[in-house]
Amino acid sequence: MIIEALSDEFKDLLNTMLASFCYGSAQIEEDAEYYSLQRTVVEFFLRYDAKAAETQLGMAGELAIHLLMPEAHVNLRSIAVFFNKEERSIKKGFDLTFQASDDLSIWYGEVKSGSVKPGETPNEKMEALLKTASADLNGKLGPHATRSRWDSAIIDAGLTLESAQAATAKKLLRSDHESLRSNGQITKRAVLAATVMHPCDQCCVSGENVAEVASAIQGEGTFSALRVLVVQQSEVETVVTYLRTLGSDA
């Protein structure tokens, strides 16, 4: 997917989903005014503007991936909350978590973002980002898994899902962590995502190359199931500039 000029459809996605992504849809239903779009945008920039450029790139890339996931993989519902709960630092835990609509299985997501450097092609950057995402997620799902990641994911499930669905997701998340803690095995369903920043009017990441990289990662046998999403943007500000206009009326 390429984000070069923001379409009306993408703006609608931002308007509709931003607050849910940042706070959780179940949370918003309790008080839509408190979690309004404008207030959410203001809070986003309190966090975003204080970060270094590399961290800003990661935040913008993760936002784009989250917004476009429902378009690319319609049966995966996000059960992740973007904002850290206690402070305005980077969220600790999994980048994204999802629940499948058909069998309610849990999918774990890792997002990597980066700019194409001189002498590097967009396809090379995409491959490097996806491979790094694969290695990092596999590490998080390894035998030394950190409990705090699952605690955060369990809290997120309660903020994003209705009570019955949340109970199922929490149970599955707890079961995965307990299995890993006791040196057992879990079914590793992975969503690997990359945001590649580069001038999209020149040379673009090809779908064929993305498929080849995904096939190679799947062939390693690390994950039992794999979904991949690659987003291309001309620059970080493509999305960020529009967000600033939304917060101007807050």
mmCIF file of C-alpha atoms in Angstrom:
data_model
loop_
_atom_site.group_PDB
_atom_site.id
_atom_site.type_symbol
_atom_site.label_atom_id
_atom_site.label_comp_id
_atom_site.label_asym_id
_atom_site.label_seq_id
_atom_site.Cartn_x
_atom_site.Cartn_y
_atom_site.Cartn_z
ATOM 1 C CA MET A 1 0.000 0.000 0.000
ATOM 2 C CA ILE A 2 1.245 3.476 -0.834
ATOM 3 C CA ILE A 3 0.423 6.627 1.135
ATOM 4 C CA GLU A 4 1.549 9.545 -0.979
ATOM 5 C CA ALA A 5 -1.320 12.030 -1.048
ATOM 6 C CA LEU A 6 -3.944 11.446 1.612
ATOM 7 C CA SER A 7 -7.182 10.343 0.007
ATOM 8 C CA ASP A 8 -10.578 11.158 1.459
ATOM 9 C CA GLU A 9 -10.904 7.481 2.368
ATOM 10 C CA PHE A 10 -7.693 7.538 4.396
ATOM 11 C CA LYS A 11 -8.735 10.750 6.128
ATOM 12 C CA ASP A 12 -12.002 9.064 7.043
ATOM 13 C CA LEU A 13 -10.019 6.188 8.547
ATOM 14 C CA LEU A 14 -8.016 8.632 10.651
ATOM 15 C CA ASN A 15 -11.138 10.463 11.782
ATOM 16 C CA THR A 16 -12.995 7.273 12.649
ATOM 17 C CA MET A 17 -10.285 5.068 14.121
ATOM 18 C CA LEU A 18 -7.674 7.308 15.749
ATOM 19 C CA ALA A 19 -9.308 7.617 19.168
ATOM 20 C CA SER A 20 -10.122 3.890 19.226
ATOM 21 C CA PHE A 21 -6.534 3.038 18.341
ATOM 22 C CA CYS A 22 -5.102 5.339 21.005
ATOM 23 C CA TYR A 23 -7.464 4.518 23.884
ATOM 24 C CA GLY A 24 -9.508 1.432 22.933
ATOM 25 C CA SER A 25 -12.981 1.290 21.436
ATOM 26 C CA ALA A 26 -14.634 -0.126 24.574
ATOM 27 C CA GLN A 27 -13.138 2.707 26.601
ATOM 28 C CA ILE A 28 -14.431 5.335 24.184
ATOM 29 C CA GLU A 29 -17.982 4.017 24.373
ATOM 30 C CA GLU A 30 -18.058 4.973 28.040
ATOM 31 C CA ASP A 31 -17.408 8.681 27.329
ATOM 32 C CA ALA A 32 -17.082 9.721 23.683
ATOM 33 C CA GLU A 33 -16.673 13.415 24.534
ATOM 34 C CA TYR A 34 -13.791 12.807 26.920
ATOM 35 C CA TYR A 35 -12.031 10.747 24.240
ATOM 36 C CA SER A 36 -12.958 13.010 21.330
ATOM 37 C CA LEU A 37 -10.951 13.059 18.118
ATOM 38 C CA GLN A 38 -9.596 16.552 18.739
ATOM 39 C CA ARG A 39 -8.497 15.770 22.288
ATOM 40 C CA THR A 40 -6.881 12.557 21.101
ATOM 41 C CA VAL A 41 -4.886 14.451 18.463
ATOM 42 C CA VAL A 42 -3.670 16.962 21.060
ATOM 43 C CA GLU A 43 -2.553 14.109 23.310
ATOM 44 C CA PHE A 44 -0.857 12.381 20.374
ATOM 45 C CA PHE A 45 1.310 15.436 19.711
ATOM 46 C CA LEU A 46 2.185 15.877 23.381
ATOM 47 C CA ARG A 47 3.815 12.487 23.008
ATOM 48 C CA TYR A 48 5.033 12.759 19.400
ATOM 49 C CA ASP A 49 6.655 16.211 19.437
ATOM 50 C CA ALA A 50 8.795 15.431 22.463
ATOM 51 C CA LYS A 51 10.421 12.422 20.789
ATOM 52 C CA ALA A 52 13.567 12.154 18.685
ATOM 53 C CA ALA A 53 13.165 11.944 14.901
ATOM 54 C CA GLU A 54 13.745 8.174 14.798
ATOM 55 C CA THR A 55 11.078 7.575 17.438
ATOM 56 C CA GLN A 56 8.676 9.866 15.592
ATOM 57 C CA LEU A 57 9.190 7.796 12.452
ATOM 58 C CA GLY A 58 8.320 4.663 14.371
ATOM 59 C CA MET A 59 5.185 6.224 15.881
ATOM 60 C CA ALA A 60 3.930 7.489 12.524
ATOM 61 C CA GLY A 61 4.702 4.179 10.847
ATOM 62 C CA GLU A 62 2.882 2.162 13.505
ATOM 63 C CA LEU A 63 -0.126 4.468 13.203
ATOM 64 C CA ALA A 64 -0.304 3.971 9.438
ATOM 65 C CA ILE A 65 -0.018 0.198 9.812
ATOM 66 C CA HIS A 66 -2.802 0.071 12.384
ATOM 67 C CA LEU A 67 -5.165 2.135 10.255
ATOM 68 C CA LEU A 68 -4.592 0.055 7.134
ATOM 69 C CA MET A 69 -4.601 -3.412 8.721
ATOM 70 C CA PRO A 70 -8.413 -3.766 8.472
ATOM 71 C CA GLU A 71 -8.144 -3.035 4.752
ATOM 72 C CA ALA A 72 -5.429 -5.645 4.182
ATOM 73 C CA HIS A 73 -6.534 -8.391 6.594
ATOM 74 C CA VAL A 74 -10.241 -8.006 7.213
ATOM 75 C CA ASN A 75 -10.625 -10.922 9.629
ATOM 76 C CA LEU A 76 -8.100 -9.603 12.156
ATOM 77 C CA ARG A 77 -9.416 -7.188 14.753
ATOM 78 C CA SER A 78 -6.922 -5.077 16.644
ATOM 79 C CA ILE A 79 -6.974 -5.538 20.400
ATOM 80 C CA ALA A 80 -4.040 -3.182 20.987
ATOM 81 C CA VAL A 81 -3.996 0.316 22.488
ATOM 82 C CA PHE A 82 -1.381 2.757 21.202
ATOM 83 C CA PHE A 83 -1.000 5.070 24.190
ATOM 84 C CA ASN A 84 1.004 3.989 27.195
ATOM 85 C CA LYS A 85 -1.290 4.089 30.220
ATOM 86 C CA GLU A 86 0.782 5.726 32.942
ATOM 87 C CA GLU A 87 3.075 8.135 31.130
ATOM 88 C CA ARG A 88 3.807 9.638 27.713
ATOM 89 C CA SER A 89 6.725 7.357 26.925
ATOM 90 C CA ILE A 90 6.759 4.655 24.258
ATOM 91 C CA LYS A 91 4.378 1.813 25.013
ATOM 92 C CA LYS A 92 5.982 -1.244 26.554
ATOM 93 C CA GLY A 93 4.820 -4.554 25.155
ATOM 94 C CA PHE A 94 3.837 -5.930 21.797
ATOM 95 C CA ASP A 95 3.508 -3.385 18.987
ATOM 96 C CA LEU A 96 0.143 -4.852 18.003
ATOM 97 C CA THR A 97 -2.105 -7.728 19.015
ATOM 98 C CA PHE A 98 -5.093 -9.060 17.083
ATOM 99 C CA GLN A 99 -7.950 -11.495 17.510
ATOM 100 C CA ALA A 100 -9.210 -13.419 14.484
ATOM 101 C CA SER A 101 -12.931 -13.099 13.815
ATOM 102 C CA ASP A 102 -13.349 -16.734 12.732
ATOM 103 C CA ASP A 103 -11.660 -18.803 15.455
ATOM 104 C CA LEU A 104 -10.861 -16.039 18.032
ATOM 105 C CA SER A 105 -7.160 -16.944 17.904
ATOM 106 C CA ILE A 106 -4.536 -14.437 19.049
ATOM 107 C CA TRP A 107 -2.051 -12.937 16.588
ATOM 108 C CA TYR A 108 1.024 -10.995 17.699
ATOM 109 C CA GLY A 109 2.326 -8.082 15.627
ATOM 110 C CA GLU A 110 5.654 -6.347 15.173
ATOM 111 C CA VAL A 111 6.090 -3.096 13.224
ATOM 112 C CA LYS A 112 9.361 -1.705 11.906
ATOM 113 C CA SER A 113 9.760 1.625 10.123
ATOM 114 C CA GLY A 114 12.699 3.150 8.306
ATOM 115 C CA SER A 115 13.823 5.524 5.590
ATOM 116 C CA VAL A 116 15.586 4.346 2.456
ATOM 117 C CA LYS A 117 19.230 5.369 2.681
ATOM 118 C CA PRO A 118 21.488 6.436 -0.217
ATOM 119 C CA GLY A 119 22.587 3.378 -2.164
ATOM 120 C CA GLU A 120 19.678 1.328 -0.824
ATOM 121 C CA THR A 121 16.554 0.356 -2.742
ATOM 122 C CA PRO A 122 13.012 0.384 -1.298
ATOM 123 C CA ASN A 123 12.849 -3.396 -1.741
ATOM 124 C CA GLU A 124 16.077 -3.836 0.227
ATOM 125 C CA LYS A 125 14.749 -1.640 3.033
ATOM 126 C CA MET A 126 11.463 -3.548 3.091
ATOM 127 C CA GLU A 127 13.288 -6.875 3.351
ATOM 128 C CA ALA A 128 15.536 -5.632 6.150
ATOM 129 C CA LEU A 129 12.591 -4.259 8.123
ATOM 130 C CA LEU A 130 10.488 -7.421 7.811
ATOM 131 C CA LYS A 131 13.395 -9.671 8.767
ATOM 132 C CA THR A 132 14.144 -7.499 11.797
ATOM 133 C CA ALA A 133 10.465 -7.564 12.761
ATOM 134 C CA SER A 134 10.476 -11.356 12.469
ATOM 135 C CA ALA A 135 13.547 -11.770 14.667
ATOM 136 C CA ASP A 136 12.290 -9.305 17.292
ATOM 137 C CA LEU A 137 8.832 -10.869 17.528
ATOM 138 C CA ASN A 138 10.281 -14.364 17.764
ATOM 139 C CA GLY A 139 12.435 -13.145 20.643
ATOM 140 C CA LYS A 140 9.409 -11.707 22.435
ATOM 141 C CA LEU A 141 7.633 -15.059 22.054
ATOM 142 C CA GLY A 142 10.629 -17.025 23.261
ATOM 143 C CA PRO A 143 11.264 -18.960 26.482
ATOM 144 C CA HIS A 144 12.339 -15.830 28.365
ATOM 145 C CA ALA A 145 9.150 -13.953 27.538
ATOM 146 C CA THR A 146 8.590 -10.884 29.694
ATOM 147 C CA ARG A 147 5.345 -11.047 31.651
ATOM 148 C CA SER A 148 4.800 -7.268 31.416
ATOM 149 C CA ARG A 149 4.157 -7.609 27.669
ATOM 150 C CA TRP A 150 1.264 -9.973 28.324
ATOM 151 C CA ASP A 151 -0.024 -7.867 31.215
ATOM 152 C CA SER A 152 -0.180 -4.894 28.842
ATOM 153 C CA ALA A 153 -1.891 -6.963 26.135
ATOM 154 C CA ILE A 154 -4.447 -8.260 28.655
ATOM 155 C CA ILE A 155 -5.280 -4.714 29.766
ATOM 156 C CA ASP A 156 -5.607 -3.680 26.117
ATOM 157 C CA ALA A 157 -8.084 -6.489 25.450
ATOM 158 C CA GLY A 158 -10.324 -5.096 28.169
ATOM 159 C CA LEU A 159 -10.119 -1.606 26.643
ATOM 160 C CA THR A 160 -10.901 -2.708 23.085
ATOM 161 C CA LEU A 161 -13.390 -5.583 23.325
ATOM 162 C CA GLU A 162 -16.822 -6.156 24.772
ATOM 163 C CA SER A 163 -16.802 -8.144 28.011
ATOM 164 C CA ALA A 164 -17.439 -11.647 26.598
ATOM 165 C CA GLN A 165 -14.893 -11.231 23.800
ATOM 166 C CA ALA A 166 -12.427 -9.645 26.190
ATOM 167 C CA ALA A 167 -12.704 -12.608 28.569
ATOM 168 C CA THR A 168 -11.817 -15.016 25.741
ATOM 169 C CA ALA A 169 -8.867 -12.934 24.555
ATOM 170 C CA LYS A 170 -7.518 -12.510 28.087
ATOM 171 C CA LYS A 171 -7.734 -16.234 28.738
ATOM 172 C CA LEU A 172 -5.815 -17.032 25.561
ATOM 173 C CA LEU A 173 -3.164 -14.412 26.307
ATOM 174 C CA ARG A 174 -2.671 -15.714 29.849
ATOM 175 C CA SER A 175 -2.451 -19.265 28.531
ATOM 176 C CA ASP A 176 0.271 -18.304 26.034
ATOM 177 C CA HIS A 177 2.383 -16.658 28.703
ATOM 178 C CA GLU A 178 1.980 -19.521 31.150
ATOM 179 C CA SER A 179 3.023 -22.006 28.466
ATOM 180 C CA LEU A 180 6.147 -20.016 27.646
ATOM 181 C CA ARG A 181 6.965 -19.499 31.310
ATOM 182 C CA SER A 182 6.945 -23.259 31.855
ATOM 183 C CA ASN A 183 9.107 -23.821 28.740
ATOM 184 C CA GLY A 184 6.146 -25.053 26.733
ATOM 185 C CA GLN A 185 5.188 -24.280 23.163
ATOM 186 C CA ILE A 186 2.569 -21.887 21.818
ATOM 187 C CA THR A 187 1.066 -21.410 18.380
ATOM 188 C CA LYS A 188 2.929 -18.397 17.037
ATOM 189 C CA ARG A 189 0.657 -16.466 14.692
ATOM 190 C CA ALA A 190 2.521 -13.412 13.447
ATOM 191 C CA VAL A 191 1.694 -10.136 11.760
ATOM 192 C CA LEU A 192 4.892 -8.560 10.446
ATOM 193 C CA ALA A 193 4.624 -5.007 9.178
ATOM 194 C CA ALA A 194 6.990 -2.487 7.644
ATOM 195 C CA THR A 195 6.642 1.199 6.854
ATOM 196 C CA VAL A 196 9.141 2.254 4.195
ATOM 197 C CA MET A 197 9.768 5.989 3.850
ATOM 198 C CA HIS A 198 11.008 7.080 0.436
ATOM 199 C CA PRO A 199 10.006 9.194 -2.595
ATOM 200 C CA CYS A 200 7.184 7.046 -3.958
ATOM 201 C CA ASP A 201 7.246 8.781 -7.349
ATOM 202 C CA GLN A 202 10.588 7.159 -8.138
ATOM 203 C CA CYS A 203 10.927 3.453 -7.327
ATOM 204 C CA CYS A 204 8.405 1.526 -5.227
ATOM 205 C CA VAL A 205 8.431 -1.669 -3.218
ATOM 206 C CA SER A 206 7.028 -4.405 -5.434
ATOM 207 C CA GLY A 207 4.345 -6.845 -4.376
ATOM 208 C CA GLU A 208 6.386 -9.662 -5.879
ATOM 209 C CA ASN A 209 9.344 -8.863 -3.641
ATOM 210 C CA VAL A 210 7.125 -8.627 -0.556
ATOM 211 C CA ALA A 211 5.693 -12.079 -1.374
ATOM 212 C CA GLU A 212 9.192 -13.517 -1.772
ATOM 213 C CA VAL A 213 10.346 -12.153 1.587
ATOM 214 C CA ALA A 214 7.176 -13.375 3.305
ATOM 215 C CA SER A 215 7.634 -16.826 1.769
ATOM 216 C CA ALA A 216 11.236 -16.969 2.948
ATOM 217 C CA ILE A 217 10.275 -16.028 6.508
ATOM 218 C CA GLN A 218 7.432 -18.558 6.506
ATOM 219 C CA GLY A 219 9.841 -21.199 5.230
ATOM 220 C CA GLU A 220 12.021 -20.785 8.304
ATOM 221 C CA GLY A 221 9.265 -22.400 10.352
ATOM 222 C CA THR A 222 9.415 -19.789 13.099
ATOM 223 C CA PHE A 223 5.710 -18.982 12.900
ATOM 224 C CA SER A 224 2.775 -21.308 12.393
ATOM 225 C CA ALA A 225 0.874 -18.625 10.488
ATOM 226 C CA LEU A 226 2.035 -15.362 8.983
ATOM 227 C CA ARG A 227 0.461 -12.158 7.677
ATOM 228 C CA VAL A 228 2.484 -9.320 6.183
ATOM 229 C CA LEU A 229 1.681 -5.676 5.494
ATOM 230 C CA VAL A 230 4.031 -3.155 3.883
ATOM 231 C CA VAL A 231 3.141 0.537 3.709
ATOM 232 C CA GLN A 232 5.088 3.103 1.712
ATOM 233 C CA GLN A 233 5.078 6.823 2.488
ATOM 234 C CA SER A 234 6.876 9.719 0.858
ATOM 235 C CA GLU A 235 7.738 11.108 4.303
ATOM 236 C CA VAL A 236 6.661 10.941 7.921
ATOM 237 C CA GLU A 237 4.812 14.220 7.588
ATOM 238 C CA THR A 238 2.370 12.786 5.036
ATOM 239 C CA VAL A 239 0.053 11.662 7.824
ATOM 240 C CA VAL A 240 1.314 13.899 10.610
ATOM 241 C CA THR A 241 0.533 17.172 8.822
ATOM 242 C CA TYR A 242 -3.102 16.175 8.425
ATOM 243 C CA LEU A 243 -3.329 15.173 12.079
ATOM 244 C CA ARG A 244 -2.168 18.640 13.119
ATOM 245 C CA THR A 245 -5.118 20.199 11.303
ATOM 246 C CA LEU A 246 -7.503 17.949 13.237
ATOM 247 C CA GLY A 247 -6.147 19.144 16.558
ATOM 248 C CA SER A 248 -6.225 22.837 15.721
ATOM 249 C CA ASP A 249 -9.854 23.181 16.846
ATOM 250 C CA ALA A 250 -9.414 21.435 20.174
#
